[in-house]
CSV table of C-alpha atoms in Angstrom, one decimal:
chain,number,residue,atom,x,y,z
A,1,MET,CA,18.3,101.6,147.4
A,2,ASN,CA,18.8,105.4,148.4
A,3,LEU,CA,21.6,106.4,150.8
A,4,THR,CA,20.4,109.3,153.0
A,5,ALA,CA,21.9,111.3,155.7
A,6,ARG,CA,19.2,112.4,158.0
A,7,PHE,CA,19.6,115.2,161.1
A,8,HIS,CA,17.9,113.5,164.1
A,9,ALA,CA,19.3,116.1,166.5
A,10,ALA,CA,22.3,118.9,167.2
A,11,GLY,CA,25.4,116.9,166.1
A,12,ASP,CA,23.4,113.9,165.2
A,13,VAL,CA,23.4,112.9,161.4
A,14,ARG,CA,22.8,109.2,160.6
A,15,LEU,CA,23.2,107.4,157.3
A,16,ALA,CA,20.5,104.9,156.2
A,17,GLU,CA,19.4,102.8,153.2
A,18,GLU,CA,16.1,103.7,152.3
A,19,PRO,CA,13.9,102.8,149.2
A,20,THR,CA,14.5,104.9,145.9
A,21,PRO,CA,11.8,107.5,146.1
A,22,GLU,CA,9.3,107.8,143.0
A,23,PRO,CA,8.7,110.9,141.4
A,24,GLY,CA,5.0,112.3,141.6
A,25,PRO,CA,3.1,114.3,138.9
A,26,GLY,CA,5.4,117.0,137.4
A,27,GLU,CA,8.4,115.9,139.2
A,28,SER,CA,11.7,114.3,137.7
A,29,LEU,CA,13.9,112.0,139.6
A,30,VAL,CA,17.6,113.5,140.2
A,31,GLU,CA,20.6,111.7,140.9
A,32,VAL,CA,22.4,114.3,143.3
A,33,THR,CA,26.0,114.6,142.5
A,34,ALA,CA,27.1,117.8,144.5
A,35,VAL,CA,25.6,119.5,147.6
A,36,GLY,CA,27.3,122.5,149.2
A,37,LEU,CA,27.0,122.8,153.0
A,38,CYS,CA,25.4,126.1,154.0
A,39,GLY,CA,25.7,128.1,156.8
A,40,SER,CA,21.9,127.4,157.5
A,41,ASP,CA,22.7,123.7,157.4
A,42,LEU,CA,25.5,124.3,160.0
A,43,HIS,CA,22.6,125.7,162.4
A,44,TRP,CA,21.0,122.5,162.0
A,45,TRP,CA,24.1,120.5,162.6
A,46,SER,CA,25.4,122.4,165.5
A,47,GLU,CA,22.2,123.7,167.3
A,48,GLY,CA,19.5,121.4,166.0
A,49,GLY,CA,17.6,124.4,164.4
A,50,ILE,CA,17.4,128.1,163.0
A,51,GLY,CA,16.2,130.7,165.4
A,52,ASP,CA,12.7,129.2,166.3
A,53,ALA,CA,12.4,126.7,163.7
A,54,ARG,CA,13.6,123.2,165.2
A,55,ILE,CA,14.2,119.5,164.1
A,56,ALA,CA,10.8,117.9,164.5
A,57,HIS,CA,11.3,114.7,162.9
A,58,PRO,CA,14.4,113.2,161.3
A,59,ILE,CA,15.3,115.3,157.9
A,60,VAL,CA,17.5,115.0,154.9
A,61,GLY,CA,19.3,118.2,154.8
A,62,GLY,CA,20.9,120.3,152.1
A,63,HIS,CA,19.6,122.9,149.5
A,64,GLU,CA,22.7,123.9,147.4
A,65,MET,CA,22.1,121.0,145.0
A,66,ALA,CA,23.0,119.5,141.4
A,67,GLY,CA,22.5,116.5,139.9
A,68,ILE,CA,21.6,114.3,136.8
A,69,VAL,CA,18.0,113.6,135.7
A,70,ARG,CA,17.2,110.0,135.8
A,71,GLY,CA,14.0,109.3,133.4
A,72,GLY,CA,11.7,111.6,132.0
A,73,GLU,CA,11.7,114.4,129.5
A,74,LEU,CA,15.2,115.6,131.0
A,75,ASP,CA,17.0,112.0,131.1
A,76,GLY,CA,20.8,112.4,131.1
A,77,VAL,CA,20.8,116.0,131.7
A,78,ARG,CA,22.8,117.6,134.3
A,79,VAL,CA,20.8,120.3,136.2
A,80,ALA,CA,21.2,122.7,139.2
A,81,ILE,CA,18.0,122.1,141.6
A,82,ASP,CA,16.5,125.3,142.7
A,83,PRO,CA,15.6,124.4,146.3
A,84,ALA,CA,12.6,126.4,146.5
A,85,VAL,CA,8.9,125.5,145.3
A,86,PRO,CA,6.7,128.5,145.6
A,87,CYS,CA,3.0,128.1,144.9
A,88,HIS,CA,2.7,130.8,142.4
A,89,HIS,CA,-0.7,131.4,143.5
A,90,CYS,CA,-0.8,133.4,146.7
A,91,ASP,CA,-0.8,137.2,146.9
A,92,LEU,CA,2.7,137.3,147.5
A,93,CYS,CA,3.7,135.3,144.6
A,94,GLY,CA,1.3,137.4,142.7
A,95,LEU,CA,3.3,140.7,144.1
A,96,GLY,CA,6.5,139.0,142.7
A,97,HIS,CA,7.9,138.1,145.9
A,98,PRO,CA,8.0,134.0,145.4
A,99,ASN,CA,10.8,133.7,148.2
A,100,LEU,CA,8.1,134.9,150.5
A,101,CYS,CA,5.5,132.8,149.3
A,102,ARG,CA,2.9,131.5,152.2
A,103,HIS,CA,3.0,128.3,151.1
A,104,ILE,CA,6.7,127.8,150.0
A,105,VAL,CA,8.4,124.1,150.2
A,106,PHE,CA,12.1,124.2,150.9
A,107,ALA,CA,14.5,121.5,150.6
A,108,GLY,CA,16.0,120.5,153.9
A,109,HIS,CA,13.3,122.3,155.9
A,110,GLY,CA,10.2,121.8,157.5
A,111,SER,CA,9.2,118.3,156.1
A,112,LYS,CA,10.8,118.4,152.9
A,113,ASP,CA,13.7,116.4,152.3
A,114,GLY,CA,17.0,117.9,150.9
A,115,GLY,CA,20.0,117.0,148.7
A,116,LEU,CA,21.9,114.9,151.2
A,117,GLN,CA,20.6,111.7,149.7
A,118,ARG,CA,21.4,109.7,146.4
A,119,TYR,CA,18.3,110.2,144.7
A,120,LEU,CA,15.9,113.2,145.1
A,121,PRO,CA,12.4,113.6,143.0
A,122,TRP,CA,12.0,117.4,142.5
A,123,PRO,CA,9.7,119.6,140.3
A,124,THR,CA,10.8,119.2,136.7
A,125,ASP,CA,10.3,123.2,136.5
A,126,ARG,CA,12.7,123.8,139.3
A,127,LEU,CA,15.5,122.2,137.4
A,128,HIS,CA,17.8,124.2,135.4
A,129,PRO,CA,20.0,122.7,132.6
A,130,LEU,CA,23.8,123.2,133.2
A,131,PRO,CA,25.8,124.1,130.1
A,132,ASP,CA,28.8,122.2,129.4
A,133,PRO,CA,31.4,124.4,130.9
A,134,LEU,CA,29.9,124.5,134.3
A,135,THR,CA,30.9,121.4,136.7
A,136,ASP,CA,28.1,119.7,138.8
A,137,ALA,CA,29.9,121.5,142.1
A,138,ASP,CA,29.7,124.9,140.2
A,139,GLY,CA,25.7,123.9,139.8
A,140,ALA,CA,25.5,123.5,143.4
A,141,MET,CA,27.3,126.8,143.8
A,142,LEU,CA,24.6,128.7,142.0
A,143,GLU,CA,22.3,128.9,144.9
A,144,PRO,CA,24.4,130.7,147.4
A,145,LEU,CA,25.2,132.6,144.1
A,146,GLY,CA,21.6,133.5,143.8
A,147,VAL,CA,21.5,134.6,147.5
A,148,ALA,CA,24.2,136.9,147.0
A,149,ILE,CA,22.6,138.4,143.8
A,150,HIS,CA,19.2,139.0,145.6
A,151,ALA,CA,21.1,140.6,148.4
A,152,ALA,CA,22.9,142.9,146.1
A,153,ASP,CA,19.1,143.6,144.3
A,154,LEU,CA,18.1,144.7,147.9
A,155,GLY,CA,21.0,147.0,148.2
A,156,HIS,CA,20.1,148.9,145.1
A,157,LEU,CA,23.6,149.0,143.9
A,158,ALA,CA,24.3,152.0,141.6
A,159,VAL,CA,27.2,152.0,139.2
A,160,GLY,CA,30.4,153.5,141.1
A,161,ALA,CA,29.0,152.6,144.3
A,162,GLU,CA,31.3,152.0,147.5
A,163,VAL,CA,30.3,149.0,149.4
A,164,ALA,CA,31.3,147.1,152.6
A,165,VAL,CA,30.6,143.4,152.8
A,166,LEU,CA,31.1,142.2,156.6
A,167,GLY,CA,31.8,138.7,156.6
A,168,ALA,CA,33.8,136.8,154.0
A,169,GLY,CA,32.3,133.3,154.1
A,170,PRO,CA,31.2,132.0,150.7
A,171,ILE,CA,28.4,134.2,150.2
A,172,GLY,CA,30.3,137.2,151.3
A,173,LEU,CA,32.9,136.2,148.8
A,174,LEU,CA,30.4,135.8,146.0
A,175,LEU,CA,28.8,139.2,146.9
A,176,ILE,CA,32.0,140.9,146.6
A,177,GLN,CA,32.3,139.5,143.0
A,178,VAL,CA,28.6,140.3,142.4
A,179,ALA,CA,29.2,144.0,143.4
A,180,ARG,CA,32.3,144.4,141.4
A,181,ALA,CA,30.0,142.8,138.3
A,182,ALA,CA,27.3,145.5,139.0
A,183,GLY,CA,30.1,148.3,138.8
A,184,ALA,CA,31.1,148.9,142.5
A,185,SER,CA,34.2,151.0,142.7
A,186,ARG,CA,35.6,150.3,145.8
A,187,VAL,CA,34.7,147.1,148.1
A,188,LEU,CA,35.6,146.7,151.7
A,189,ALA,CA,35.6,143.3,153.3
A,190,THR,CA,36.0,142.1,157.1
A,191,ASP,CA,36.4,138.8,158.5
A,192,PRO,CA,38.3,137.4,161.7
A,193,LEU,CA,39.9,134.6,159.5
A,194,PRO,CA,42.8,135.4,157.8
A,195,HIS,CA,42.3,133.1,155.0
A,196,ARG,CA,39.1,134.4,154.3
A,197,ARG,CA,40.4,138.0,154.2
A,198,ALA,CA,42.9,136.7,151.8
A,199,ALA,CA,40.3,135.1,149.7
A,200,ALA,CA,38.4,138.4,149.8
A,201,LEU,CA,41.1,140.3,148.5
A,202,HIS,CA,41.7,137.8,145.6
A,203,HIS,CA,38.0,137.8,144.7
A,204,GLY,CA,38.1,141.8,144.4
A,205,ALA,CA,37.9,143.7,147.6
A,206,ASP,CA,40.2,146.5,147.9
A,207,GLU,CA,40.9,146.3,151.4
A,208,ALA,CA,40.2,143.3,154.0
A,209,LEU,CA,40.1,144.2,157.6
A,210,ASP,CA,40.0,141.9,161.0
A,211,PRO,CA,37.0,143.1,163.1
A,212,THR,CA,38.5,141.9,166.0
A,213,ALA,CA,41.8,143.7,165.5
A,214,PRO,CA,42.6,146.8,167.8
A,215,ASP,CA,43.0,149.0,164.7
A,216,PHE,CA,39.8,148.0,163.2
A,217,ALA,CA,37.9,151.2,163.7
A,218,PRO,CA,40.8,153.3,162.5
A,219,GLY,CA,41.0,151.2,159.5
A,220,LEU,CA,37.2,151.4,158.8
A,221,ALA,CA,37.4,154.8,158.9
A,222,GLU,CA,40.3,155.4,156.9
A,223,PHE,CA,38.8,153.2,154.0
A,224,THR,CA,35.4,155.2,154.4
A,225,ARG,CA,37.4,158.4,154.5
A,226,GLY,CA,35.0,159.7,156.9
A,227,ARG,CA,32.2,159.7,154.4
A,228,GLY,CA,31.0,156.3,154.6
A,229,VAL,CA,30.2,153.4,152.0
A,230,ASP,CA,26.9,153.6,150.2
A,231,VAL,CA,25.8,150.2,151.0
A,232,ALA,CA,26.9,147.6,153.5
A,233,PHE,CA,26.1,144.1,153.5
A,234,GLU,CA,26.2,142.1,157.1
A,235,ILE,CA,26.7,138.6,156.0
A,236,ALA,CA,28.4,137.2,159.4
A,237,GLY,CA,25.1,136.8,161.6
A,238,THR,CA,26.4,138.4,164.5
A,239,ASP,CA,25.6,141.9,166.3
A,240,ALA,CA,29.0,143.1,165.9
A,241,ALA,CA,28.8,142.9,162.0
A,242,ILE,CA,25.6,144.7,162.2
A,243,GLU,CA,27.2,147.2,164.2
A,244,SER,CA,30.1,147.8,162.0
A,245,ALA,CA,27.7,147.8,158.9
A,246,ILE,CA,25.9,150.6,160.7
A,247,GLU,CA,29.5,152.3,161.2
A,248,SER,CA,30.7,151.8,157.7
A,249,VAL,CA,27.5,153.1,156.1
A,250,ARG,CA,26.9,156.8,154.9
A,251,PRO,CA,24.2,158.9,156.3
A,252,GLY,CA,21.1,157.9,154.0
A,253,GLY,CA,22.8,154.8,153.1
A,254,ARG,CA,21.3,151.0,153.0
A,255,VAL,CA,22.3,148.3,155.4
A,256,VAL,CA,21.5,144.9,154.0
A,257,LEU,CA,21.2,142.1,156.7
A,258,GLY,CA,22.1,138.7,155.4
A,259,GLY,CA,23.8,136.6,158.2
A,260,ILE,CA,21.8,134.1,160.0
A,261,PRO,CA,22.2,134.7,163.8
A,262,SER,CA,22.7,131.7,166.3
A,263,THR,CA,19.7,132.8,168.2
A,264,ASP,CA,16.3,134.5,167.1
A,265,ARG,CA,17.2,137.9,168.1
A,266,SER,CA,19.6,140.6,166.7
A,267,SER,CA,20.4,144.1,168.2
A,268,PHE,CA,22.2,147.2,166.9
A,269,PRO,CA,22.9,150.6,168.2
A,270,ALA,CA,19.6,152.4,167.3
A,271,ALA,CA,20.9,155.9,167.8
A,272,ALA,CA,23.4,155.8,165.2
A,273,ALA,CA,21.1,154.0,162.8
A,274,ARG,CA,18.6,156.6,163.5
A,275,ARG,CA,20.6,159.6,163.0
A,276,LYS,CA,21.8,158.3,159.9
A,277,GLY,CA,18.5,157.7,158.4
A,278,LEU,CA,19.3,154.2,157.4
A,279,THR,CA,17.4,151.8,155.4
A,280,PHE,CA,17.4,148.4,156.4
A,281,ALA,CA,16.7,145.3,154.1
A,282,MET,CA,16.5,141.7,155.0
A,283,VAL,CA,17.6,138.8,152.8
A,284,ARG,CA,15.2,135.8,152.7
A,285,ARG,CA,16.8,133.1,150.3
A,286,MET,CA,16.4,134.7,146.7
A,287,LYS,CA,14.0,135.3,144.0
A,288,GLU,CA,14.1,133.7,140.6
A,289,VAL,CA,17.7,134.3,139.8
A,290,TYR,CA,19.3,131.1,138.6
A,291,PRO,CA,19.4,132.3,135.0
A,292,ARG,CA,21.5,135.4,136.1
A,293,ALA,CA,23.7,133.2,138.3
A,294,MET,CA,24.3,130.9,135.5
A,295,SER,CA,25.2,133.7,133.1
A,296,LEU,CA,27.5,135.3,135.3
A,297,VAL,CA,29.4,132.2,136.0
A,298,ASN,CA,29.1,131.0,132.3
A,299,ALA,CA,30.5,134.5,131.2
A,300,GLY,CA,33.4,134.1,133.7
A,301,ARG,CA,32.4,137.3,135.6
A,302,VAL,CA,31.6,135.4,138.8
A,303,ASP,CA,34.3,132.5,140.0
A,304,VAL,CA,32.4,129.9,141.9
A,305,ARG,CA,34.9,127.0,141.5
A,306,SER,CA,38.0,128.4,143.3
A,307,LEU,CA,35.6,128.7,146.5
A,308,VAL,CA,35.1,124.9,146.8
A,309,THR,CA,38.0,123.7,149.0
A,310,HIS,CA,36.6,120.4,150.6
A,311,ARG,CA,35.2,117.5,148.9
A,312,TYR,CA,33.4,114.4,150.8
A,313,PRO,CA,31.4,111.4,149.9
A,314,LEU,CA,28.1,110.9,151.4
A,315,THR,CA,29.4,108.1,153.7
A,316,GLU,CA,31.5,110.8,155.3
A,317,VAL,CA,28.8,113.5,155.8
A,318,ALA,CA,29.6,113.9,159.7
A,319,GLU,CA,33.3,114.7,158.8
A,320,ALA,CA,32.1,117.1,156.2
A,321,PHE,CA,29.9,119.0,158.7
A,322,ALA,CA,32.7,119.1,161.0
A,323,THR,CA,35.2,120.7,158.5
A,324,ALA,CA,32.5,123.3,157.3
A,325,ASP,CA,31.8,124.4,161.0
A,326,ALA,CA,35.4,124.7,161.8
A,327,ARG,CA,35.4,127.0,158.9
A,328,ALA,CA,38.8,125.3,158.0
A,329,GLY,CA,38.4,126.4,154.3
A,330,LEU,CA,35.7,128.1,152.2
A,331,LYS,CA,33.0,125.7,150.7
A,332,VAL,CA,32.6,122.3,151.5
A,333,ILE,CA,30.9,120.1,149.1
A,334,VAL,CA,29.5,116.7,149.5
A,335,GLU,CA,29.0,114.1,146.6
A,336,PRO,CA,26.1,111.6,147.4
A,337,SER,CA,26.6,109.6,144.1
A,338,ALA,CA,30.5,109.5,144.6
């Protein structure tokens, strides 16, 4: 039997024993060993949806995944699981934007069950074998790292660029490391939580500021030296973070919006953005970056392992969500096969 954790409504995730699924044509059956709880998962947990997308029927969540293939050509191989399955035939796929595919299937979204279950059938061509130095939890962390890489790509980072990362959750912490690996000369991080600011400094930020502190604006001005950073990445999902991103970036710079707000609208001071002539980019998941993510981790350029602060078996999935929702640590991993 297959143990599953299904969302039924906000705050309502239920365990159930279901028949083990059978892989279809072109699929492999994966025994899921590690699932990271993402910020978008927390929206499903705490709000019952993301923006205008709501829980329409009980669905298995989780899209940061790794596991072991059981049967078929990859039998016994440990893999990272790319949660996105584009059609590769529509106009957007043809233009090189598979993350925007008109017919995309995504784990834990819509009608497609995700990784919070013991066994998951998944397209074999979306499975990435893990090299021996990488653990299964490392494999699950490749998905948020991929989002960070895609955000950095959208930021058009140049060697020597100065960068601000607004929000030091797991993706923000990974983005700090990616920016450093891309040659950023200075990195500013902001977050209201002290342990996340400390993690930002540990992972390469030159300065970490509390956006709720009275001295935040002077601290921001001091770091940017009145010039402004070249690229600001908003990874917090709040209007206040967007405003700080606009404030921190130089005229002609770029603002990359990667946070997911709790409502379907975001707002920002248009006059400041217009006067600065800023370019905005929106992060939609990622493109085909798993090989790049794996190479960065395997080469020791990005540390994903120390970001994992909590682990839970699937039987304690509600506790796992409560811990992640409280922002008590950094990354929470659920281990369905434990």
